[in-house]
PDB file of C-alpha atoms in Angstrom:
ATOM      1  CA  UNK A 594     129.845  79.927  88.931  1.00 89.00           C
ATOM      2  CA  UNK A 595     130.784  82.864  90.572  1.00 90.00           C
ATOM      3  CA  UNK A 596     129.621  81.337  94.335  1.00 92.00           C
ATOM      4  CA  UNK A 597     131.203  77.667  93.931  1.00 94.00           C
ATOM      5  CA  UNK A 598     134.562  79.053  91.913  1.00 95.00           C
ATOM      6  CA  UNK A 599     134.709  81.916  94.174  1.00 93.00           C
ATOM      7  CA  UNK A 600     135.823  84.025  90.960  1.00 95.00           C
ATOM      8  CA  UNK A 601     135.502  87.276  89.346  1.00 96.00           C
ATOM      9  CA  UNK A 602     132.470  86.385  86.166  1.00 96.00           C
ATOM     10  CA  UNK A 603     132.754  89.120  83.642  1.00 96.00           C
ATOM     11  CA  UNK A 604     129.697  88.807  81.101  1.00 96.00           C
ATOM     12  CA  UNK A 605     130.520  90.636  77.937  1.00 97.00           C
ATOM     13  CA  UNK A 606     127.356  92.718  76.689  1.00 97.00           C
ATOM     14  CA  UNK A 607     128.600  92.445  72.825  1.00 97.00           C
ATOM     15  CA  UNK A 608     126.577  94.239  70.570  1.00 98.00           C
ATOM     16  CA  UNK A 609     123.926  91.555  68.394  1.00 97.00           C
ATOM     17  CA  UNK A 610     122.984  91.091  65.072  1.00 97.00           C
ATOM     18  CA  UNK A 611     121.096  93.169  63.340  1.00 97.00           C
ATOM     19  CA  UNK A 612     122.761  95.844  64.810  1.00 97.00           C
ATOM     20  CA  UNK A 613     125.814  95.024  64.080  1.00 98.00           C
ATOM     21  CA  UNK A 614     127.316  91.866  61.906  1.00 98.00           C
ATOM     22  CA  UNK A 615     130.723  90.129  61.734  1.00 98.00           C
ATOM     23  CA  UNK A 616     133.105  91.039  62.740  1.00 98.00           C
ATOM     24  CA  UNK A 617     132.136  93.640  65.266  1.00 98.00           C
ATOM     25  CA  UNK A 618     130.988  90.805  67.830  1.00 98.00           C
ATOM     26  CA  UNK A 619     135.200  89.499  67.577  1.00 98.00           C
ATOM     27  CA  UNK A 620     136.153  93.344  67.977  1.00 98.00           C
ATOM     28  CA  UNK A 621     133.561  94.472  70.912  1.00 98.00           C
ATOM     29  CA  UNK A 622     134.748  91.241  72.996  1.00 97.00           C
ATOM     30  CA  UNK A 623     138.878  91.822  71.835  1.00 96.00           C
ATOM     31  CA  UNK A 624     138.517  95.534  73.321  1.00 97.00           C
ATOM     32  CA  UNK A 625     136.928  94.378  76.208  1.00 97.00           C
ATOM     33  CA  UNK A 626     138.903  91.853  77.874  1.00 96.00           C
ATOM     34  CA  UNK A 627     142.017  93.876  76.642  1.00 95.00           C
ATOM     35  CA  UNK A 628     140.787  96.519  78.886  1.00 96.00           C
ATOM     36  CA  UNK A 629     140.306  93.993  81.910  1.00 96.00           C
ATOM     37  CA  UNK A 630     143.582  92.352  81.467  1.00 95.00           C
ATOM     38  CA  UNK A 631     145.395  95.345  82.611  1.00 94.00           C
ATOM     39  CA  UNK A 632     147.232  95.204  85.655  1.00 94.00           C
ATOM     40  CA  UNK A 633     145.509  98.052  86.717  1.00 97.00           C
ATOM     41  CA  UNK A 634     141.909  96.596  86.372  1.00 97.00           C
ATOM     42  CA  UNK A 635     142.255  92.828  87.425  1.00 96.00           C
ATOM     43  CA  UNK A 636     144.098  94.255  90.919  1.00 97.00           C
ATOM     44  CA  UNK A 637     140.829  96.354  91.385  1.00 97.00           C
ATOM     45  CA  UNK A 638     138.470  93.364  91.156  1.00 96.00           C
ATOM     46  CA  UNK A 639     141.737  91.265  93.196  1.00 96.00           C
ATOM     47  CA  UNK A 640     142.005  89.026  89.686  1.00 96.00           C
ATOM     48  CA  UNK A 641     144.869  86.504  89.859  1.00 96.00           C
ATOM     49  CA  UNK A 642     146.945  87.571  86.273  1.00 95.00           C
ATOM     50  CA  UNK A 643     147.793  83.942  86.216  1.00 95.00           C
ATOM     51  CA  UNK A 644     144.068  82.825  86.806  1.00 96.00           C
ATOM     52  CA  UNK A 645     142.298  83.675  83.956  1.00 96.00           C
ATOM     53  CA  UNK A 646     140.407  82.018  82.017  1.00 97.00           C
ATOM     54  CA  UNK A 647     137.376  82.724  78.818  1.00 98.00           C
ATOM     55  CA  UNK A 648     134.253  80.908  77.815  1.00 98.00           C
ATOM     56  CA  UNK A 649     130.829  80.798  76.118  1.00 98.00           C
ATOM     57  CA  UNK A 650     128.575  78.489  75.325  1.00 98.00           C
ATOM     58  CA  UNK A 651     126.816  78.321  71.500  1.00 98.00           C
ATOM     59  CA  UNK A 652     127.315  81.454  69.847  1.00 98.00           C
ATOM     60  CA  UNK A 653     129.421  82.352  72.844  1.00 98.00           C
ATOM     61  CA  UNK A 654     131.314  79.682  72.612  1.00 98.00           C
ATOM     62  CA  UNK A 655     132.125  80.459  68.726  1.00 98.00           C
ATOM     63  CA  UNK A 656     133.653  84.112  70.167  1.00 98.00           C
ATOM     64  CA  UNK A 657     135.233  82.400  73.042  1.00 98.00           C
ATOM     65  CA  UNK A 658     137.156  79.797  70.391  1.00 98.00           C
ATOM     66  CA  UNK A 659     137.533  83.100  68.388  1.00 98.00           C
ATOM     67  CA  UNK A 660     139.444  84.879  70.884  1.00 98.00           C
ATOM     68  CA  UNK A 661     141.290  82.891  72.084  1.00 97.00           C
ATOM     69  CA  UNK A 662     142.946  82.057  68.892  1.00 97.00           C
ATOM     70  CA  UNK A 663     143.544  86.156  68.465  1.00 96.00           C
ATOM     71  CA  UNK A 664     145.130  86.225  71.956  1.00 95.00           C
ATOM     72  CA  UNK A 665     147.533  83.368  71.331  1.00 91.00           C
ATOM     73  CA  UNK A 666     148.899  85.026  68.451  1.00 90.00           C
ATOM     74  CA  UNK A 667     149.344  88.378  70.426  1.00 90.00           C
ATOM     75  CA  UNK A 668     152.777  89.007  71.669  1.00 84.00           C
ATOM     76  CA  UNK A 669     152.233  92.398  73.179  1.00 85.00           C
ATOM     77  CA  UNK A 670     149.966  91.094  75.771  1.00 84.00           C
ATOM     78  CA  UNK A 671     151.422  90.860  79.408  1.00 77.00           C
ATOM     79  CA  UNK A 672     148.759  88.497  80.845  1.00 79.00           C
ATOM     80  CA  UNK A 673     148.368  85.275  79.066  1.00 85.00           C
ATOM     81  CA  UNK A 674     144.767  83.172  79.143  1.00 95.00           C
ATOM     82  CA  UNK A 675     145.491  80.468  81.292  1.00 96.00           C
ATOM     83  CA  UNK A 676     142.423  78.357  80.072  1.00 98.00           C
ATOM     84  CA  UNK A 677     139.053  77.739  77.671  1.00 98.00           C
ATOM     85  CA  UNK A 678     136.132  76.521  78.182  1.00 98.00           C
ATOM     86  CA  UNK A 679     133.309  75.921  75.003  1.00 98.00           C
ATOM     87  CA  UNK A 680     129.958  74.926  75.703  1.00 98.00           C
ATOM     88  CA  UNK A 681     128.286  73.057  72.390  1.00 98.00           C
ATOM     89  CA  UNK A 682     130.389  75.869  70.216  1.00 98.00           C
ATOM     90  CA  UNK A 683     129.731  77.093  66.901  1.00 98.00           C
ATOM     91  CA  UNK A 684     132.726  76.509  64.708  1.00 98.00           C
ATOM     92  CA  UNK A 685     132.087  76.365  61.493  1.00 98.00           C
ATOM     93  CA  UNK A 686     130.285  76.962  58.563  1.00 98.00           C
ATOM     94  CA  UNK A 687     131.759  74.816  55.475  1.00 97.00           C
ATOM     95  CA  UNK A 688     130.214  71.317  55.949  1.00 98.00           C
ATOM     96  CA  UNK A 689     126.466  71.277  57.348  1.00 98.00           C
ATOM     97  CA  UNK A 690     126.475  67.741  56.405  1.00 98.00           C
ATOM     98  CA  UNK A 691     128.590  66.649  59.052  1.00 98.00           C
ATOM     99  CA  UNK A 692     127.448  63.322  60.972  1.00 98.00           C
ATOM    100  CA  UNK A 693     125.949  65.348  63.833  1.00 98.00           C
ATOM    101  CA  UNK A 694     123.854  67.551  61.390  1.00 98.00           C
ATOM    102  CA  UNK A 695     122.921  64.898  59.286  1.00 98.00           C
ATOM    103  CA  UNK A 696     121.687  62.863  62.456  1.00 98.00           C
ATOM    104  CA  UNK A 697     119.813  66.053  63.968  1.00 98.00           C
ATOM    105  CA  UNK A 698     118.872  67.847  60.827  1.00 98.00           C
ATOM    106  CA  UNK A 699     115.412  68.377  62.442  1.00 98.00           C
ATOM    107  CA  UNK A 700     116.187  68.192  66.080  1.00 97.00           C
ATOM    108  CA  UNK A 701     115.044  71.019  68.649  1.00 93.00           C
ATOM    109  CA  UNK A 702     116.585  73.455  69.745  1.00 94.00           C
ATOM    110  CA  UNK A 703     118.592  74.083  66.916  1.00 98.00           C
ATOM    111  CA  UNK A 704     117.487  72.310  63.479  1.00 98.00           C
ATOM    112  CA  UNK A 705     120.186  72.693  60.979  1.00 98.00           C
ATOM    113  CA  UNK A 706     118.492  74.833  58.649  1.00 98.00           C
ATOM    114  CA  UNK A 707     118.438  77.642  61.253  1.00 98.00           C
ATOM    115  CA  UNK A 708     121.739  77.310  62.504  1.00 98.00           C
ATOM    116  CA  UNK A 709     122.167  77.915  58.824  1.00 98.00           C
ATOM    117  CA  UNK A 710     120.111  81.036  58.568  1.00 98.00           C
ATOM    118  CA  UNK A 711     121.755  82.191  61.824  1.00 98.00           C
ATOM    119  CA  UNK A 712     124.982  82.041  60.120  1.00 98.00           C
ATOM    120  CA  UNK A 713     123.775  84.112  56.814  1.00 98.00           C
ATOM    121  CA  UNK A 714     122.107  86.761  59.304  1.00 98.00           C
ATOM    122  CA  UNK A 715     125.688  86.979  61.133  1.00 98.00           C
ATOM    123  CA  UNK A 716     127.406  88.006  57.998  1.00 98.00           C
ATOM    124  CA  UNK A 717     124.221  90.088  56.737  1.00 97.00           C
ATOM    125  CA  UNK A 718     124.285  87.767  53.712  1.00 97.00           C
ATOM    126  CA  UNK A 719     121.114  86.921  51.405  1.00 96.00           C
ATOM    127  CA  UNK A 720     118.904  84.214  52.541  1.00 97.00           C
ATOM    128  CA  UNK A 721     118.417  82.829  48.662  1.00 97.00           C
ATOM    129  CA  UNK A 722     121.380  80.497  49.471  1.00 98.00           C
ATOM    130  CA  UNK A 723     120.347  79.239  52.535  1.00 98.00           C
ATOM    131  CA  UNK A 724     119.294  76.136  50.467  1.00 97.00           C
ATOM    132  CA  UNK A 725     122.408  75.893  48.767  1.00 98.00           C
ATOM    133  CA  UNK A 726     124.638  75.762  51.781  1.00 98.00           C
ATOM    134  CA  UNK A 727     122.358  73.143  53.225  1.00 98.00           C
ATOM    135  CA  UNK A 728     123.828  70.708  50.749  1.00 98.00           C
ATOM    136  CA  UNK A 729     126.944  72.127  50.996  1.00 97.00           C
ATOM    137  CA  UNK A 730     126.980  73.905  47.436  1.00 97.00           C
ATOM    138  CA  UNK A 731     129.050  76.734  48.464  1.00 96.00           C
ATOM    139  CA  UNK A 732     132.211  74.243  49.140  1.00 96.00           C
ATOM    140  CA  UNK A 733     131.708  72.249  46.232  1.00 95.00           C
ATOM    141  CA  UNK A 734     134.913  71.175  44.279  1.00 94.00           C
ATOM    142  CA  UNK A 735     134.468  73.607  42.134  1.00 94.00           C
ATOM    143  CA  UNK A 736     134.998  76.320  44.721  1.00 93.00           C
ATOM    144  CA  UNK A 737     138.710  76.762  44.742  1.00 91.00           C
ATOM    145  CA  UNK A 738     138.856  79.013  47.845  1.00 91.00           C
ATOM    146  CA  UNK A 739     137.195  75.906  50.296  1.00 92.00           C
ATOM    147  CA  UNK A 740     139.483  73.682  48.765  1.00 87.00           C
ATOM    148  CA  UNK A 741     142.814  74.076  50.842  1.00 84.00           C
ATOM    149  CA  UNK A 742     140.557  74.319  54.199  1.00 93.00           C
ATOM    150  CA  UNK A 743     138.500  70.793  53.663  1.00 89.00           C
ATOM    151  CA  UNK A 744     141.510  68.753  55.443  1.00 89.00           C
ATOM    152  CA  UNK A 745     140.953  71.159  58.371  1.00 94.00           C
ATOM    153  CA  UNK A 746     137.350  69.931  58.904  1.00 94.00           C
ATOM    154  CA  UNK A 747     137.347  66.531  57.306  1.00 96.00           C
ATOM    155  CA  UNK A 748     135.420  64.809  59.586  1.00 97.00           C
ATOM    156  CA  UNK A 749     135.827  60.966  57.942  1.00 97.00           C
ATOM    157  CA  UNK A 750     139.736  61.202  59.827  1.00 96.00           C
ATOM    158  CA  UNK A 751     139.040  63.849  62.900  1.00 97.00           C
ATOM    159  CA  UNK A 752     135.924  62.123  64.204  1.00 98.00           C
ATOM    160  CA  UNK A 753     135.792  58.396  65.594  1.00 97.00           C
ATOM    161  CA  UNK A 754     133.865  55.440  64.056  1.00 97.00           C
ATOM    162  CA  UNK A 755     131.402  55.351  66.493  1.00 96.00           C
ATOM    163  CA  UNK A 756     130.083  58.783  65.457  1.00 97.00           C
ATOM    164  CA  UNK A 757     131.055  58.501  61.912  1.00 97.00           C
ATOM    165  CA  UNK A 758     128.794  55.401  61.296  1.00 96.00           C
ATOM    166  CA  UNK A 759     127.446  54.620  57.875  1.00 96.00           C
ATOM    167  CA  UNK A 760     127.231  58.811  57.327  1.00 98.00           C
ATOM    168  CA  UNK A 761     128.443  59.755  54.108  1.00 97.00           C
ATOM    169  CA  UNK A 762     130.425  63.120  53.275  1.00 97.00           C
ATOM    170  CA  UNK A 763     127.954  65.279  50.817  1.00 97.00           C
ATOM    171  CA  UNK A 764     130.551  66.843  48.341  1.00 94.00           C
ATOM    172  CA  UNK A 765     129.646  68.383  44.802  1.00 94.00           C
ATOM    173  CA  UNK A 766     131.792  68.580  41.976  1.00 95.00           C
ATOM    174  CA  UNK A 767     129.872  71.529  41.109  1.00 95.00           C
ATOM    175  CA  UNK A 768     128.234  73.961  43.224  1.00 95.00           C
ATOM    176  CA  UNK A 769     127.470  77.942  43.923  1.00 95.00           C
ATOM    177  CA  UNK A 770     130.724  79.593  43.631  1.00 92.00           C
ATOM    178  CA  UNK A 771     129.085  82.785  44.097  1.00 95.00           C
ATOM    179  CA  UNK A 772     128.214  82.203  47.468  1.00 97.00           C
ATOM    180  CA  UNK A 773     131.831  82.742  49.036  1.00 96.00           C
ATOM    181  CA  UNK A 774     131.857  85.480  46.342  1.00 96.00           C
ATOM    182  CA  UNK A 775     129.739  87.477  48.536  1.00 97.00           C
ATOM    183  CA  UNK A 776     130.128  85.960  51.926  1.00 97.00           C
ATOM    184  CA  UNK A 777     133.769  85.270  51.943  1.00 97.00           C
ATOM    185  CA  UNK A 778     133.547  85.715  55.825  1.00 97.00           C
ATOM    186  CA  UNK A 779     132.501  81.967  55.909  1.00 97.00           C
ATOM    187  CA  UNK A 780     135.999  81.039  54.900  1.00 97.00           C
ATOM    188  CA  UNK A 781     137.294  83.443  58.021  1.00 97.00           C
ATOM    189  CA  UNK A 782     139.037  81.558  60.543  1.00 97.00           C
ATOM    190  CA  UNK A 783     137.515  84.546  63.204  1.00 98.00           C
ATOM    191  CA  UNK A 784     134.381  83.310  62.221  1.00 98.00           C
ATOM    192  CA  UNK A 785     135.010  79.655  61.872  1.00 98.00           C
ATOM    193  CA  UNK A 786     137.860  78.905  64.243  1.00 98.00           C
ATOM    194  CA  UNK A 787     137.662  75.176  63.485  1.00 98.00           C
ATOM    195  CA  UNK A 788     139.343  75.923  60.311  1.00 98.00           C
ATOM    196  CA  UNK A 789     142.725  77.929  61.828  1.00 97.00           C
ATOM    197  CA  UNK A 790     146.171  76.981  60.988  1.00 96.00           C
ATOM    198  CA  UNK A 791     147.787  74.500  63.130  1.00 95.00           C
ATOM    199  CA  UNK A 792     150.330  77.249  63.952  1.00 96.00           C
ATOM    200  CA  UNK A 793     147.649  78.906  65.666  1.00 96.00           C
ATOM    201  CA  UNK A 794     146.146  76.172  67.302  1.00 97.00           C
ATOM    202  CA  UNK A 795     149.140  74.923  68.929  1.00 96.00           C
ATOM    203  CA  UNK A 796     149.490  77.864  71.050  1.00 95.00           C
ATOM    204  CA  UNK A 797     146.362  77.849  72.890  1.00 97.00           C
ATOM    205  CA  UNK A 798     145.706  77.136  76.145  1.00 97.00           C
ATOM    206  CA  UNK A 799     144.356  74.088  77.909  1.00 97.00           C
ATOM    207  CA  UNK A 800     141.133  73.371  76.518  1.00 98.00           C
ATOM    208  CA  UNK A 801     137.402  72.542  77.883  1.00 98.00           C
ATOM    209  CA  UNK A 802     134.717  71.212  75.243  1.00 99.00           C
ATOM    210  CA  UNK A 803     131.448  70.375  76.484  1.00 98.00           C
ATOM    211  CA  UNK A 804     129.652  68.632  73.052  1.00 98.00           C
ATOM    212  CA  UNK A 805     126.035  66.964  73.666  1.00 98.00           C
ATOM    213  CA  UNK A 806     124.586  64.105  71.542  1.00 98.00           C
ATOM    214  CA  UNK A 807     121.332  65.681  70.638  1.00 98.00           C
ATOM    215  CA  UNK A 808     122.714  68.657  68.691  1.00 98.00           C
ATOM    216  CA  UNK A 809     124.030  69.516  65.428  1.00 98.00           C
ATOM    217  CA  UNK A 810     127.009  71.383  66.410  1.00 98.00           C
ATOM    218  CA  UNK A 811     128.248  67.925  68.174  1.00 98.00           C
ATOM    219  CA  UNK A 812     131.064  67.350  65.545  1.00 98.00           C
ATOM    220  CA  UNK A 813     132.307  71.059  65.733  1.00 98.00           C
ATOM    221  CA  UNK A 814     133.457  70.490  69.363  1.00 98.00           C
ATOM    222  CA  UNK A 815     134.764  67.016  68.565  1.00 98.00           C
ATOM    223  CA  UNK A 816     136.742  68.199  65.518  1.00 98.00           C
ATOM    224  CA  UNK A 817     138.083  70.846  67.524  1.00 98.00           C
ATOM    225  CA  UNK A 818     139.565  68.977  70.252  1.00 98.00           C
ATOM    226  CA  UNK A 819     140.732  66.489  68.055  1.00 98.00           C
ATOM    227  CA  UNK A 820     142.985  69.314  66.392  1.00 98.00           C
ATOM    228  CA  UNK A 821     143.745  70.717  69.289  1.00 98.00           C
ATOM    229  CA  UNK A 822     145.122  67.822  70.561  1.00 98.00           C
ATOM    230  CA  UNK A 823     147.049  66.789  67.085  1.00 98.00           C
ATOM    231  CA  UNK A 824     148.553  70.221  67.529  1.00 98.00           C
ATOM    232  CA  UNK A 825     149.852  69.238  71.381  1.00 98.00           C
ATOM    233  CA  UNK A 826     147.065  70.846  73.295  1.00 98.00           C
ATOM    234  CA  UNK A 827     146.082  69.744  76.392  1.00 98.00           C
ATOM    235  CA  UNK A 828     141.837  69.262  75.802  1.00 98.00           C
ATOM    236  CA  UNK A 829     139.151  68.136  77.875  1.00 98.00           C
ATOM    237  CA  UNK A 830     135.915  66.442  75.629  1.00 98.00           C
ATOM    238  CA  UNK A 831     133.218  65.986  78.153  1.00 98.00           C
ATOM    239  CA  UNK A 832     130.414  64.303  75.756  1.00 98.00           C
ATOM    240  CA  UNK A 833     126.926  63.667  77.075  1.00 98.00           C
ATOM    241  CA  UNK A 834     124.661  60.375  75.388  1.00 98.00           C
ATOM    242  CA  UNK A 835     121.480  62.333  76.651  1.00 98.00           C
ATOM    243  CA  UNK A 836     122.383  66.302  76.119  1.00 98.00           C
ATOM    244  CA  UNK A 837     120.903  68.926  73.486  1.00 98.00           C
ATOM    245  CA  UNK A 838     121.984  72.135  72.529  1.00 98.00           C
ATOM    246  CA  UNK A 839     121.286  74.619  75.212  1.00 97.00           C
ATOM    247  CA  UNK A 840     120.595  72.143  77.880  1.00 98.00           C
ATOM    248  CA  UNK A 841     123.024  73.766  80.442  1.00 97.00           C
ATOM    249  CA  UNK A 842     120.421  76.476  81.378  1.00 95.00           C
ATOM    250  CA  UNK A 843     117.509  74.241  81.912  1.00 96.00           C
ATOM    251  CA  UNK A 844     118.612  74.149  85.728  1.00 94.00           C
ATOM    252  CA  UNK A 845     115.419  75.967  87.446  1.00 93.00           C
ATOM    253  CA  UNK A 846     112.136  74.833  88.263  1.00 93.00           C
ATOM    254  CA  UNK A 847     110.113  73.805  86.092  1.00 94.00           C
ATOM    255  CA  UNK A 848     112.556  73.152  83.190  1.00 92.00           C
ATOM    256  CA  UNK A 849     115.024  71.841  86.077  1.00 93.00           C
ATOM    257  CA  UNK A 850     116.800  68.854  83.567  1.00 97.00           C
ATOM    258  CA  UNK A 851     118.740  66.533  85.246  1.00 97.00           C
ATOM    259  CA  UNK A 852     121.104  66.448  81.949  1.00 98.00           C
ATOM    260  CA  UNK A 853     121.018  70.481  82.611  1.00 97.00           C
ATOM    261  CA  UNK A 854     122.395  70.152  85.918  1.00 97.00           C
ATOM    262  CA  UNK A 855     124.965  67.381  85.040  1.00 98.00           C
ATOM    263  CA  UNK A 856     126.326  69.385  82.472  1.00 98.00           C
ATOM    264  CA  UNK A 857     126.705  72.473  84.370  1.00 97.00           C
ATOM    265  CA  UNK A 858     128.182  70.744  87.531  1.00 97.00           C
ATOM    266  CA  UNK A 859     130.307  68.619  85.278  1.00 98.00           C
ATOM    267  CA  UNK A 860     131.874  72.432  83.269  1.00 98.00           C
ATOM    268  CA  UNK A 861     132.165  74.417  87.000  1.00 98.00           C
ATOM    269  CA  UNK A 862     133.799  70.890  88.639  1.00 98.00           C
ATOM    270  CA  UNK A 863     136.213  71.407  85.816  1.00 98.00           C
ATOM    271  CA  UNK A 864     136.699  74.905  85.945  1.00 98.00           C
ATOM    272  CA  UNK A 865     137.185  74.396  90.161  1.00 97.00           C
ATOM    273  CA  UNK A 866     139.891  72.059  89.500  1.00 98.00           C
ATOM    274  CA  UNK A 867     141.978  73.716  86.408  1.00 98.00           C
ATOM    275  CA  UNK A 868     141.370  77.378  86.816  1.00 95.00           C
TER     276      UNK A 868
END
């Protein structure tokens, strides 16, 4: 990125669970690029203000989407992002019955029930429920605090019949209510940025998604942009039939993909001609 972009690449070194849970990750990446957005800072590294641009891929992506959505809302700051870009992102955590993880439930790299577990161990929550949230029983009806948030991921409107299919939406009238009880960070738009008020999504900036067939966080990118471009956004979905979660860095011999290399040629072409 840095030779064909000819850019400044700033890697943020947040600090991981278990050492830290939510939402330290959102604060450690907030401080930092506050600190390199001075005017100061980006004329010592010869950083265009008007040039700049965040992204992350996965997890990454999920504090990418995350910040961006805190930065939008920030009038104090001088220098404004003038781009995203999300690589398969994380983005949310209410509905792990969506098409994508119903099609891929066991598929590798990333089988649902350890994105699931992943997203327990990010909040430092108890893995007795990681069963429950499988089947969706901490946003059952009965959960009251899911309730005005569903239309914000409902994936029967966001998502297009040919991904939809013959999938059906797993809702109980009944469920764990106590789940949210303790982990009420799942309902935290910081954490799950899929599920942020329109206000807040119409002020971001133009948008890459990068979503891959093979992968059960397909339908978190494709809701997203779908929002994003209800709420006026200007988004880029760049969907590939034959990716999987993490393909991007399976670039070098011997795991030298060609799906890895499309993707990753496909995200810096864009970057080349937008940033």
């Amino acid at each position: 990125m840095a030779e064909e972009l000819n850019a400044v690449i700033v890697s943020i070194e947040y600090r991981l669970v278990p050492k830290v849970h939510f939402p330290e990750q959102i604060h450690d990446i907030v401080r930092v690029t506050k600190y390199f957005l001075q005017p100061e800072v980006l004329q010592k590294y010869s950083v265009d203000p008007d040039r700049i641009g965040i992204s992350g891929d996965s997890a990454g992506g999920n504090l990418a989407a995350a910040l961006g959505q805190q930065f939008s809302q920030d009038t104090n700051l001088r220098n404004k992002l003038k781009l995203q870009a999300l690589i398969y992102p994380v983005l949310q955590a209410l509905d792990f019955n969506t098409p994508s993880y119903q099609q891929n439930v066991n598929t590798p790299i990333l089988p649902r029930y350890v994105m699931v577990k992943y997203w327990v161990d990010y909040f430092k929550g108890n893995y007795d429920f990681v069963q429950a949230m499988i089947v969706n029983n901490h946003t059952s009806l009965d959960v009251g605090e899911a309730a005005a948030l569903r239309t914000r991921l409902n994936w029967t409107s966001l998502l297009p019949a040919s991904i939809t299919k013959n999938y059906k939406p797993v809702m109980h009238t009944t469920g764990n209510a106590r789940i949210i009880q303790e982990i009420p960070q799942l309902l935290d738009a910081r954490s799950a940025p899929l599920i942020a008020d329109q206000e807040v999504l119409q002020h971001l900036p133009k948008t890459y998604i990068l979503t891959c067939e093979y992968d059960v966080l397909r339908d978190d990118g494709i809701m997203y942009a779908k929002r994003l471009e209800n709420a006026g956004v200007e988004v880029t979905l760049d969907h590939f039939e034959d990716g999987f979660h993490g393909c991007m860095i399976f670039t070098s011999w011997p795991t030298n993909f060609s799906v890895g290399i499309r993707t990753r040629n496909s995200y810096i072409k864009w970057l080349d001609q937008n940033l």
